[in-house]
Amino acid sequence: MIVTEDSVPSLEAILKYTLFNTEEELLSQFDAIPGKKGTRILIWNIRRNKDGKPELDFDTDRFDIRISDFNTEEAENPGRKLLPPHLEKIQESSAPETEYSLRAYCSILYLKPRMQIVLRQKKVKTQLMAKSLAHIEYNVYKPTFVNKRVKITFGFNCKNKSHCGIMMYHNNRLIKSYEKVGCQMKGDGVGVIGVIECNFLKPAHNKQDFEENKEYRRTVTALGQKLNLYWKAKMAQMNLGTSNASSMIAERPDQTWVQCEECLKWRKLPDKIDLSSLPEKWFCYLHPHPKYKSCSAPEEQELSDEEMNSSYDRKFRKQDQPSDRKQRKSSSLENLEHQVSSPASEPSPAENDRIISSVKQEPEEEASDGIAGSNTPPPALEKFNAAHWTIGPLKRNMLQTGG
């Protein structure tokens, strides 16, 4: 114990306002911490509901702390939004356990857990959210406001297909869970989970949300677009339509990962091993591969930037591009023709000179249609020549669109 001038008033305040009446009772709490270091959190003076029951439920599970009457409160909530019929089935299913169970919440609280959490004298079994999914694919988000590539992991929930959405972490800590984006807002994308670490966003003061700003809105929009691509790709691969896709659920994750009780490193196990068959306390020396039988062995490396690029993303973008590009091209030509044929005021000589000189000074760069260096102008510019430049003032950027 290090005694300073603040020690006496601090001890007096603790003994006056907490559940400890003596210094001995307070110091005994430090002895209850397993190991040489750690943090012990005590909750007391729990608020009670109108029926006299505590606000928190300690009885349903003696190793957990839950929100009492969670489902009842959800059903009786007068502010509950009315959903379309095709979303009612999703709403009827029970909420994710993380919404009302402290043990379940702590199990996914960290993107890559590195510490042990003991809740009511029983260790919390943590999990790697990004590695506990099925049909995993990777994508990359490149925010315009940050010069960095951010990895996104997409996969299917193996426990409950109605629990889907984006798991948004910040500096390894969970901020928002099961955030519905993209086609999930309309009832599609069932079972799809996305995992991303948004260190470029700013969390709210209570760490339960992100600050609502343009960076956050752009991120959510981009995540929705990428989740839509993943959903379409998987439905095509499995030859499923959106009608019978809701009945699909993966039996087990693509990979099996377990954490060593001693060194807290994560180890990948062979696919044939079932997690339920493993002992309560697992150690590195139990690993079937000799390379990872020691705690001194390093963990498996994460994917590099080159490996993060998604093949399904490129494939589906290529499939969608030709029709989209045709539509954009035809619409731009239609707009151009409309502007050429529409009556307008006579341009001044200065405006004519400026327009003609801008066309003549355009360098002969190779265009997407391969017409560089050709003496034959494209159809749009032929229409411009036929009009003899008497259609009124034209903008330079419109000429570039025509070219």
CSV table of C-alpha atoms in Angstrom, one decimal:
chain,number,residue,atom,x,y,z
A,1,MET,CA,0.0,0.0,0.0
A,2,ILE,CA,1.2,3.4,-0.9
A,3,VAL,CA,-0.2,6.0,1.4
A,4,THR,CA,-0.4,9.7,0.2
A,5,GLU,CA,-2.2,12.8,1.5
A,6,ASP,CA,-5.3,11.8,-0.5
A,7,SER,CA,-5.5,8.3,0.9
A,8,VAL,CA,-7.4,9.2,4.1
A,9,PRO,CA,-10.2,11.3,2.5
A,10,SER,CA,-10.5,8.8,-0.3
A,11,LEU,CA,-10.9,5.9,2.1
A,12,GLU,CA,-13.5,7.8,4.2
A,13,ALA,CA,-15.5,8.5,1.0
A,14,ILE,CA,-15.4,4.9,0.0
A,15,LEU,CA,-16.5,3.6,3.4
A,16,LYS,CA,-19.3,6.2,3.5
A,17,TYR,CA,-20.9,5.8,0.1
A,18,THR,CA,-20.2,2.1,-0.8
A,19,LEU,CA,-21.3,-1.2,0.6
A,20,PHE,CA,-18.0,-1.6,2.5
A,21,ASN,CA,-18.1,-0.6,6.2
A,22,THR,CA,-14.4,-1.3,7.1
A,23,GLU,CA,-11.0,-1.1,5.5
A,24,GLU,CA,-10.6,-4.8,5.9
A,25,GLU,CA,-13.8,-5.5,3.8
A,26,LEU,CA,-12.5,-3.3,1.1
A,27,LEU,CA,-9.0,-4.8,0.9
A,28,SER,CA,-10.5,-8.3,0.9
A,29,GLN,CA,-11.9,-7.6,-2.6
A,30,PHE,CA,-8.4,-7.3,-4.0
A,31,ASP,CA,-7.6,-10.8,-2.7
A,32,ALA,CA,-10.6,-12.1,-4.6
A,33,ILE,CA,-9.0,-11.2,-8.0
A,34,PRO,CA,-7.5,-14.3,-9.6
A,35,GLY,CA,-3.9,-13.8,-10.7
A,36,LYS,CA,-1.5,-11.0,-10.1
A,37,LYS,CA,-3.5,-8.3,-11.9
A,38,GLY,CA,-7.1,-7.6,-13.0
A,39,THR,CA,-10.2,-5.6,-12.3
A,40,ARG,CA,-13.1,-6.5,-10.0
A,41,ILE,CA,-16.5,-4.9,-10.7
A,42,LEU,CA,-19.2,-5.0,-8.1
A,43,ILE,CA,-22.8,-3.9,-8.7
A,44,TRP,CA,-25.1,-3.1,-5.7
A,45,ASN,CA,-28.1,-1.0,-4.8
A,46,ILE,CA,-30.0,-2.3,-7.9
A,47,ARG,CA,-33.0,-0.3,-9.0
A,48,ARG,CA,-36.3,-2.2,-8.7
A,49,ASN,CA,-39.4,-2.2,-11.0
A,50,LYS,CA,-42.9,-1.4,-9.9
A,51,ASP,CA,-43.6,-5.0,-8.9
A,52,GLY,CA,-40.6,-4.9,-6.5
A,53,LYS,CA,-38.4,-7.2,-8.6
A,54,PRO,CA,-34.8,-6.0,-9.4
A,55,GLU,CA,-34.2,-4.3,-12.7
A,56,LEU,CA,-31.6,-7.0,-13.5
A,57,ASP,CA,-32.3,-10.7,-13.5
A,58,PHE,CA,-29.8,-12.8,-11.4
A,59,ASP,CA,-32.0,-15.9,-11.0
A,60,THR,CA,-32.6,-17.2,-14.5
A,61,ASP,CA,-29.0,-18.1,-14.9
A,62,ARG,CA,-26.8,-18.1,-11.8
A,63,PHE,CA,-23.7,-17.4,-13.9
A,64,ASP,CA,-25.2,-14.5,-15.8
A,65,ILE,CA,-26.8,-11.0,-15.4
A,66,ARG,CA,-29.7,-10.4,-17.6
A,67,ILE,CA,-32.3,-7.7,-18.3
A,68,SER,CA,-35.4,-8.8,-16.6
A,69,ASP,CA,-38.6,-9.2,-18.6
A,70,PHE,CA,-36.8,-8.2,-21.8
A,71,ASN,CA,-39.2,-9.9,-24.2
A,72,THR,CA,-42.2,-8.6,-22.3
A,73,GLU,CA,-41.0,-5.0,-22.5
A,74,GLU,CA,-40.3,-5.3,-26.2
A,75,ALA,CA,-43.8,-6.5,-26.9
A,76,GLU,CA,-45.4,-3.9,-24.8
A,77,ASN,CA,-43.3,-1.0,-26.1
A,78,PRO,CA,-45.8,1.6,-27.3
A,79,GLY,CA,-43.2,3.1,-29.6
A,80,ARG,CA,-42.6,-0.1,-31.5
A,81,LYS,CA,-42.6,0.5,-35.3
A,82,LEU,CA,-45.1,-1.3,-37.5
A,83,LEU,CA,-43.3,-3.5,-40.1
A,84,PRO,CA,-44.4,-4.8,-43.5
A,85,PRO,CA,-45.8,-8.3,-43.5
A,86,HIS,CA,-42.7,-9.8,-45.1
A,87,LEU,CA,-40.6,-8.5,-42.1
A,88,GLU,CA,-43.0,-9.7,-39.4
A,89,LYS,CA,-41.5,-13.2,-39.3
A,90,ILE,CA,-38.0,-11.7,-38.7
A,91,GLN,CA,-39.4,-9.4,-35.9
A,92,GLU,CA,-41.3,-12.3,-34.2
A,93,SER,CA,-38.1,-14.3,-33.7
A,94,SER,CA,-36.3,-13.7,-30.4
A,95,ALA,CA,-33.8,-10.9,-30.2
A,96,PRO,CA,-30.1,-11.7,-30.2
A,97,GLU,CA,-28.9,-12.9,-26.8
A,98,THR,CA,-26.4,-10.1,-26.7
A,99,GLU,CA,-29.3,-7.7,-26.2
A,100,TYR,CA,-30.3,-9.0,-22.8
A,101,SER,CA,-27.5,-11.3,-21.6
A,102,LEU,CA,-24.3,-9.8,-20.2
A,103,ARG,CA,-22.4,-13.1,-20.6
A,104,ALA,CA,-23.4,-13.2,-24.3
A,105,TYR,CA,-22.5,-9.6,-24.8
A,106,CYS,CA,-19.1,-10.0,-23.2
A,107,SER,CA,-18.4,-13.0,-25.5
A,108,ILE,CA,-18.3,-10.8,-28.6
A,109,LEU,CA,-17.3,-7.5,-26.9
A,110,TYR,CA,-13.9,-7.6,-28.5
A,111,LEU,CA,-13.1,-8.2,-32.2
A,112,LYS,CA,-10.1,-10.2,-31.1
A,113,PRO,CA,-10.4,-11.0,-27.4
A,114,ARG,CA,-7.1,-10.8,-25.4
A,115,MET,CA,-8.3,-11.0,-21.8
A,116,GLN,CA,-10.3,-13.3,-19.6
A,117,ILE,CA,-13.6,-12.1,-18.3
A,118,VAL,CA,-15.1,-13.9,-15.2
A,119,LEU,CA,-18.8,-13.3,-14.6
A,120,ARG,CA,-20.3,-14.5,-11.4
A,121,GLN,CA,-17.4,-16.8,-10.7
A,122,LYS,CA,-17.5,-18.4,-14.2
A,123,LYS,CA,-15.2,-17.6,-17.1
A,124,VAL,CA,-16.9,-16.1,-20.2
A,125,LYS,CA,-16.2,-18.2,-23.3
A,126,THR,CA,-15.2,-15.5,-25.9
A,127,GLN,CA,-15.4,-16.0,-29.7
A,128,LEU,CA,-13.9,-14.6,-32.8
A,129,MET,CA,-16.9,-13.1,-34.5
A,130,ALA,CA,-15.2,-12.7,-37.9
A,131,LYS,CA,-14.1,-16.4,-37.9
A,132,SER,CA,-17.3,-18.0,-36.6
A,133,LEU,CA,-19.3,-17.6,-39.8
A,134,ALA,CA,-20.0,-19.9,-42.8
A,135,HIS,CA,-19.4,-19.1,-46.5
A,136,ILE,CA,-16.9,-16.4,-45.6
A,137,GLU,CA,-15.9,-13.8,-48.2
A,138,TYR,CA,-13.8,-10.7,-47.8
A,139,ASN,CA,-14.2,-7.2,-49.2
A,140,VAL,CA,-12.5,-3.9,-48.8
A,141,TYR,CA,-13.8,-0.5,-48.0
A,142,LYS,CA,-11.8,2.6,-49.0
A,143,PRO,CA,-13.2,5.7,-47.2
A,144,THR,CA,-12.7,8.9,-49.2
A,145,PHE,CA,-11.9,10.8,-46.0
A,146,VAL,CA,-9.2,8.3,-44.9
A,147,ASN,CA,-6.3,7.0,-46.9
A,148,LYS,CA,-6.6,3.4,-45.8
A,149,ARG,CA,-8.1,0.1,-46.9
A,150,VAL,CA,-10.5,-1.5,-44.3
A,151,LYS,CA,-11.3,-5.2,-44.4
A,152,ILE,CA,-14.9,-6.4,-44.3
A,153,THR,CA,-15.8,-10.0,-43.5
A,154,PHE,CA,-19.1,-11.4,-44.8
A,155,GLY,CA,-20.6,-14.7,-43.8
A,156,PHE,CA,-23.7,-16.5,-42.6
A,157,ASN,CA,-24.7,-16.9,-39.0
A,158,CYS,CA,-24.6,-20.5,-38.0
A,159,LYS,CA,-26.8,-20.2,-34.9
A,160,ASN,CA,-29.9,-18.2,-35.9
A,161,LYS,CA,-30.5,-16.9,-39.4
A,162,SER,CA,-32.8,-14.1,-38.2
A,163,HIS,CA,-29.9,-12.5,-36.3
A,164,CYS,CA,-28.1,-10.7,-39.1
A,165,GLY,CA,-26.6,-7.3,-39.8
A,166,ILE,CA,-23.2,-5.6,-39.5
A,167,MET,CA,-21.1,-5.9,-36.4
A,168,MET,CA,-19.2,-2.6,-36.2
A,169,TYR,CA,-16.2,-2.4,-33.9
A,170,HIS,CA,-13.9,0.5,-33.0
A,171,ASN,CA,-10.4,-0.1,-31.8
A,172,ASN,CA,-11.2,-3.8,-31.1
A,173,ARG,CA,-14.4,-3.0,-29.1
A,174,LEU,CA,-18.0,-3.6,-30.2
A,175,ILE,CA,-20.0,-0.4,-30.7
A,176,LYS,CA,-23.0,-1.5,-32.8
A,177,SER,CA,-24.3,-5.0,-33.3
A,178,TYR,CA,-26.6,-6.5,-35.9
A,179,GLU,CA,-27.0,-3.2,-37.8
A,180,LYS,CA,-29.3,-3.8,-40.8
A,181,VAL,CA,-28.1,-2.4,-44.1
A,182,GLY,CA,-28.8,-2.7,-47.8
A,183,CYS,CA,-31.3,-5.4,-48.8
A,184,GLN,CA,-31.7,-6.4,-45.1
A,185,MET,CA,-33.9,-3.4,-44.7
A,186,LYS,CA,-36.4,-5.0,-47.1
A,187,GLY,CA,-36.3,-8.5,-45.7
A,188,ASP,CA,-33.5,-10.0,-47.8
A,189,GLY,CA,-30.0,-10.8,-46.8
A,190,VAL,CA,-31.3,-13.2,-44.0
A,191,GLY,CA,-28.5,-14.7,-41.9
A,192,VAL,CA,-25.8,-12.6,-43.4
A,193,ILE,CA,-23.3,-11.1,-40.9
A,194,GLY,CA,-20.7,-8.4,-41.7
A,195,VAL,CA,-17.8,-7.6,-39.5
A,196,ILE,CA,-15.8,-4.4,-39.8
A,197,GLU,CA,-13.4,-2.4,-37.6
A,198,CYS,CA,-14.4,1.3,-38.0
A,199,ASN,CA,-11.4,3.1,-36.4
A,200,PHE,CA,-12.0,6.0,-38.8
A,201,LEU,CA,-15.4,6.8,-37.2
A,202,LYS,CA,-16.0,8.5,-33.8
A,203,PRO,CA,-18.0,6.6,-31.2
A,204,ALA,CA,-20.6,8.3,-29.0
A,205,HIS,CA,-19.8,8.9,-25.4
A,206,ASN,CA,-21.5,5.8,-24.1
A,207,LYS,CA,-19.8,3.5,-26.7
A,208,GLN,CA,-23.2,2.2,-27.9
A,209,ASP,CA,-23.4,4.1,-31.2
A,210,PHE,CA,-21.4,6.2,-33.6
A,211,GLU,CA,-21.8,9.9,-34.0
A,212,GLU,CA,-24.3,10.7,-36.7
A,213,ASN,CA,-22.3,12.5,-39.4
A,214,LYS,CA,-21.6,12.3,-43.2
A,215,GLU,CA,-18.7,9.9,-42.6
A,216,TYR,CA,-20.9,7.5,-40.8
A,217,ARG,CA,-23.7,7.7,-43.3
A,218,ARG,CA,-21.3,7.1,-46.2
A,219,THR,CA,-19.9,4.0,-44.4
A,220,VAL,CA,-23.4,2.5,-43.8
A,221,THR,CA,-24.3,3.1,-47.5
A,222,ALA,CA,-21.1,1.5,-48.7
A,223,LEU,CA,-21.6,-1.5,-46.4
A,224,GLY,CA,-25.2,-1.9,-47.7
A,225,GLN,CA,-23.9,-2.0,-51.3
A,226,LYS,CA,-21.2,-4.5,-50.5
A,227,LEU,CA,-23.6,-6.7,-48.5
A,228,ASN,CA,-26.1,-6.7,-51.5
A,229,LEU,CA,-23.3,-8.0,-53.8
A,230,TYR,CA,-22.4,-10.7,-51.4
A,231,TRP,CA,-26.1,-11.8,-51.0
A,232,LYS,CA,-26.6,-11.9,-54.8
A,233,ALA,CA,-23.4,-13.8,-55.3
A,234,LYS,CA,-24.2,-16.5,-52.7
A,235,MET,CA,-27.8,-16.9,-54.0
A,236,ALA,CA,-26.5,-17.4,-57.5
A,237,GLN,CA,-23.8,-19.9,-56.3
A,238,MET,CA,-26.4,-22.0,-54.4
A,239,ASN,CA,-29.1,-21.6,-57.1
A,240,LEU,CA,-31.5,-20.2,-54.6
A,241,GLY,CA,-34.1,-17.5,-55.1
A,242,THR,CA,-35.0,-14.9,-52.5
A,243,SER,CA,-38.2,-16.8,-51.7
A,244,ASN,CA,-36.5,-20.0,-50.5
A,245,ALA,CA,-33.3,-18.4,-49.3
A,246,SER,CA,-34.9,-17.7,-45.9
A,247,SER,CA,-34.9,-21.4,-45.2
A,248,MET,CA,-31.2,-21.8,-45.7
A,249,ILE,CA,-28.9,-21.8,-42.6
A,250,ALA,CA,-25.3,-23.0,-42.4
A,251,GLU,CA,-24.7,-26.0,-40.1
A,252,ARG,CA,-21.2,-25.0,-39.0
A,253,PRO,CA,-18.7,-22.3,-39.6
A,254,ASP,CA,-16.0,-22.5,-42.2
A,255,GLN,CA,-13.2,-22.6,-39.6
A,256,THR,CA,-12.9,-23.8,-36.0
A,257,TRP,CA,-10.9,-21.5,-33.7
A,258,VAL,CA,-10.1,-21.9,-30.0
A,259,GLN,CA,-8.3,-19.8,-27.4
A,260,CYS,CA,-5.5,-21.1,-25.2
A,261,GLU,CA,-6.2,-20.8,-21.5
A,262,GLU,CA,-2.6,-20.0,-20.7
A,263,CYS,CA,-1.2,-17.7,-23.4
A,264,LEU,CA,-4.7,-16.5,-24.7
A,265,LYS,CA,-3.5,-17.0,-28.3
A,266,TRP,CA,-6.1,-18.1,-30.9
A,267,ARG,CA,-5.5,-21.4,-32.7
A,268,LYS,CA,-7.1,-22.8,-35.8
A,269,LEU,CA,-8.2,-26.4,-35.5
A,270,PRO,CA,-8.8,-28.9,-38.3
A,271,ASP,CA,-12.3,-28.8,-39.8
A,272,LYS,CA,-13.3,-32.2,-38.6
A,273,ILE,CA,-13.0,-31.2,-34.9
A,274,ASP,CA,-16.2,-30.2,-33.1
A,275,LEU,CA,-16.0,-27.4,-30.6
A,276,SER,CA,-18.5,-29.1,-28.3
A,277,SER,CA,-16.1,-32.0,-27.9
A,278,LEU,CA,-13.3,-29.8,-26.6
A,279,PRO,CA,-12.5,-29.6,-22.8
A,280,GLU,CA,-13.7,-26.6,-20.8
A,281,LYS,CA,-10.1,-25.4,-20.5
A,282,TRP,CA,-8.1,-25.8,-23.7
A,283,PHE,CA,-4.3,-25.4,-24.0
A,284,CYS,CA,-1.8,-25.2,-26.9
A,285,TYR,CA,-0.3,-28.6,-26.1
A,286,LEU,CA,-3.7,-30.1,-27.1
A,287,HIS,CA,-3.3,-28.9,-30.7
A,288,PRO,CA,-3.2,-31.8,-33.1
A,289,HIS,CA,-0.6,-30.0,-35.3
A,290,PRO,CA,3.0,-30.1,-33.9
A,291,LYS,CA,3.7,-26.6,-35.1
A,292,TYR,CA,1.2,-25.1,-32.7
A,293,LYS,CA,1.7,-27.4,-29.6
A,294,SER,CA,3.6,-24.7,-27.7
A,295,CYS,CA,2.5,-21.4,-26.3
A,296,SER,CA,5.6,-19.8,-27.8
A,297,ALA,CA,4.4,-20.5,-31.4
A,298,PRO,CA,3.1,-17.4,-33.1
A,299,GLU,CA,-0.5,-17.1,-34.2
A,300,GLU,CA,-1.5,-17.5,-37.8
A,301,GLN,CA,-1.1,-14.3,-39.8
A,302,GLU,CA,-4.1,-12.2,-41.0
A,303,LEU,CA,-4.8,-11.8,-44.7
A,304,SER,CA,-2.6,-9.4,-46.7
A,305,ASP,CA,-4.1,-6.5,-48.7
A,306,GLU,CA,-3.8,-8.6,-51.9
A,307,GLU,CA,-5.7,-11.5,-50.4
A,308,MET,CA,-8.5,-9.2,-49.1
A,309,ASN,CA,-9.8,-8.4,-52.6
A,310,SER,CA,-13.0,-10.3,-53.2
A,311,SER,CA,-13.5,-12.4,-56.3
A,312,TYR,CA,-17.3,-12.4,-56.0
A,313,ASP,CA,-17.3,-8.6,-55.9
A,314,ARG,CA,-15.4,-8.2,-59.2
A,315,LYS,CA,-17.4,-11.0,-60.9
A,316,PHE,CA,-20.8,-9.5,-60.1
A,317,ARG,CA,-19.6,-6.0,-60.9
A,318,LYS,CA,-18.5,-7.2,-64.3
A,319,GLN,CA,-21.9,-8.9,-64.9
A,320,ASP,CA,-23.8,-5.7,-64.0
A,321,GLN,CA,-21.5,-3.3,-65.8
A,322,PRO,CA,-22.3,-3.8,-69.5
A,323,SER,CA,-26.0,-3.1,-69.1
A,324,ASP,CA,-25.5,-0.2,-66.7
A,325,ARG,CA,-22.8,1.3,-69.0
A,326,LYS,CA,-25.1,0.9,-72.0
A,327,GLN,CA,-27.9,2.7,-70.2
A,328,ARG,CA,-25.6,5.5,-69.0
A,329,LYS,CA,-24.2,5.9,-72.5
A,330,SER,CA,-27.6,6.0,-74.2
A,331,SER,CA,-29.0,8.4,-71.7
A,332,SER,CA,-26.1,10.8,-72.0
A,333,LEU,CA,-26.4,10.8,-75.8
A,334,GLU,CA,-30.2,11.3,-75.5
A,335,ASN,CA,-29.6,14.3,-73.2
A,336,LEU,CA,-27.0,15.6,-75.6
A,337,GLU,CA,-29.3,15.3,-78.7
A,338,HIS,CA,-32.0,17.0,-76.7
A,339,GLN,CA,-29.8,19.9,-75.8
A,340,VAL,CA,-28.6,20.2,-79.5
A,341,SER,CA,-32.1,20.1,-81.0
A,342,SER,CA,-33.7,22.4,-78.4
A,343,PRO,CA,-34.1,26.0,-79.3
A,344,ALA,CA,-32.0,28.6,-77.5
A,345,SER,CA,-30.8,32.1,-77.9
A,346,GLU,CA,-28.1,33.0,-80.4
A,347,PRO,CA,-24.6,32.9,-78.8
A,348,SER,CA,-22.3,35.9,-79.0
A,349,PRO,CA,-19.2,35.7,-81.4
A,350,ALA,CA,-17.0,35.5,-78.3
A,351,GLU,CA,-18.8,32.4,-77.0
A,352,ASN,CA,-18.6,30.8,-80.5
A,353,ASP,CA,-14.9,31.3,-80.7
A,354,ARG,CA,-14.4,29.9,-77.2
A,355,ILE,CA,-16.4,26.8,-77.9
A,356,ILE,CA,-14.7,26.1,-81.3
A,357,SER,CA,-11.3,26.7,-79.9
A,358,SER,CA,-12.0,24.3,-77.0
A,359,VAL,CA,-12.9,21.6,-79.4
A,360,LYS,CA,-9.8,22.2,-81.6
A,361,GLN,CA,-7.4,22.2,-78.7
A,362,GLU,CA,-8.6,18.9,-77.2
A,363,PRO,CA,-5.7,16.5,-77.2
A,364,GLU,CA,-6.0,13.2,-79.1
A,365,GLU,CA,-6.1,10.9,-76.2
A,366,GLU,CA,-7.3,7.3,-76.6
A,367,ALA,CA,-10.9,7.1,-75.6
A,368,SER,CA,-12.8,4.1,-74.2
A,369,ASP,CA,-14.3,3.4,-77.7
A,370,GLY,CA,-10.8,3.4,-79.4
A,371,ILE,CA,-11.4,6.5,-81.6
A,372,ALA,CA,-8.2,8.3,-80.8
A,373,GLY,CA,-6.5,9.9,-83.8
A,374,SER,CA,-9.5,9.2,-86.1
A,375,ASN,CA,-10.5,11.9,-88.6
A,376,THR,CA,-14.1,10.8,-88.4
A,377,PRO,CA,-15.9,12.6,-85.5
A,378,PRO,CA,-18.2,10.6,-83.2
A,379,PRO,CA,-22.0,10.8,-83.9
A,380,ALA,CA,-22.5,13.4,-81.1
A,381,LEU,CA,-19.9,15.8,-82.6
A,382,GLU,CA,-21.4,15.3,-86.1
A,383,LYS,CA,-24.7,16.6,-84.7
A,384,PHE,CA,-22.8,19.6,-83.3
A,385,ASN,CA,-21.2,20.3,-86.8
A,386,ALA,CA,-24.6,20.1,-88.5
A,387,ALA,CA,-26.0,22.6,-86.1
A,388,HIS,CA,-23.3,25.1,-87.2
A,389,TRP,CA,-22.9,26.3,-83.6
A,390,THR,CA,-26.0,28.4,-83.7
A,391,ILE,CA,-27.8,26.6,-80.9
A,392,GLY,CA,-26.8,28.9,-78.1
A,393,PRO,CA,-24.1,28.8,-75.4
A,394,LEU,CA,-22.7,25.3,-74.7
A,395,LYS,CA,-20.7,24.4,-71.7
A,396,ARG,CA,-17.2,22.9,-72.0
A,397,ASN,CA,-18.1,19.9,-69.8
A,398,MET,CA,-21.0,19.1,-72.1
A,399,LEU,CA,-18.6,18.9,-75.1
A,400,GLN,CA,-16.4,16.5,-73.1
A,401,THR,CA,-19.4,14.4,-72.4
A,402,GLY,CA,-20.2,14.2,-76.1
A,403,GLY,CA,-16.6,13.3,-76.9
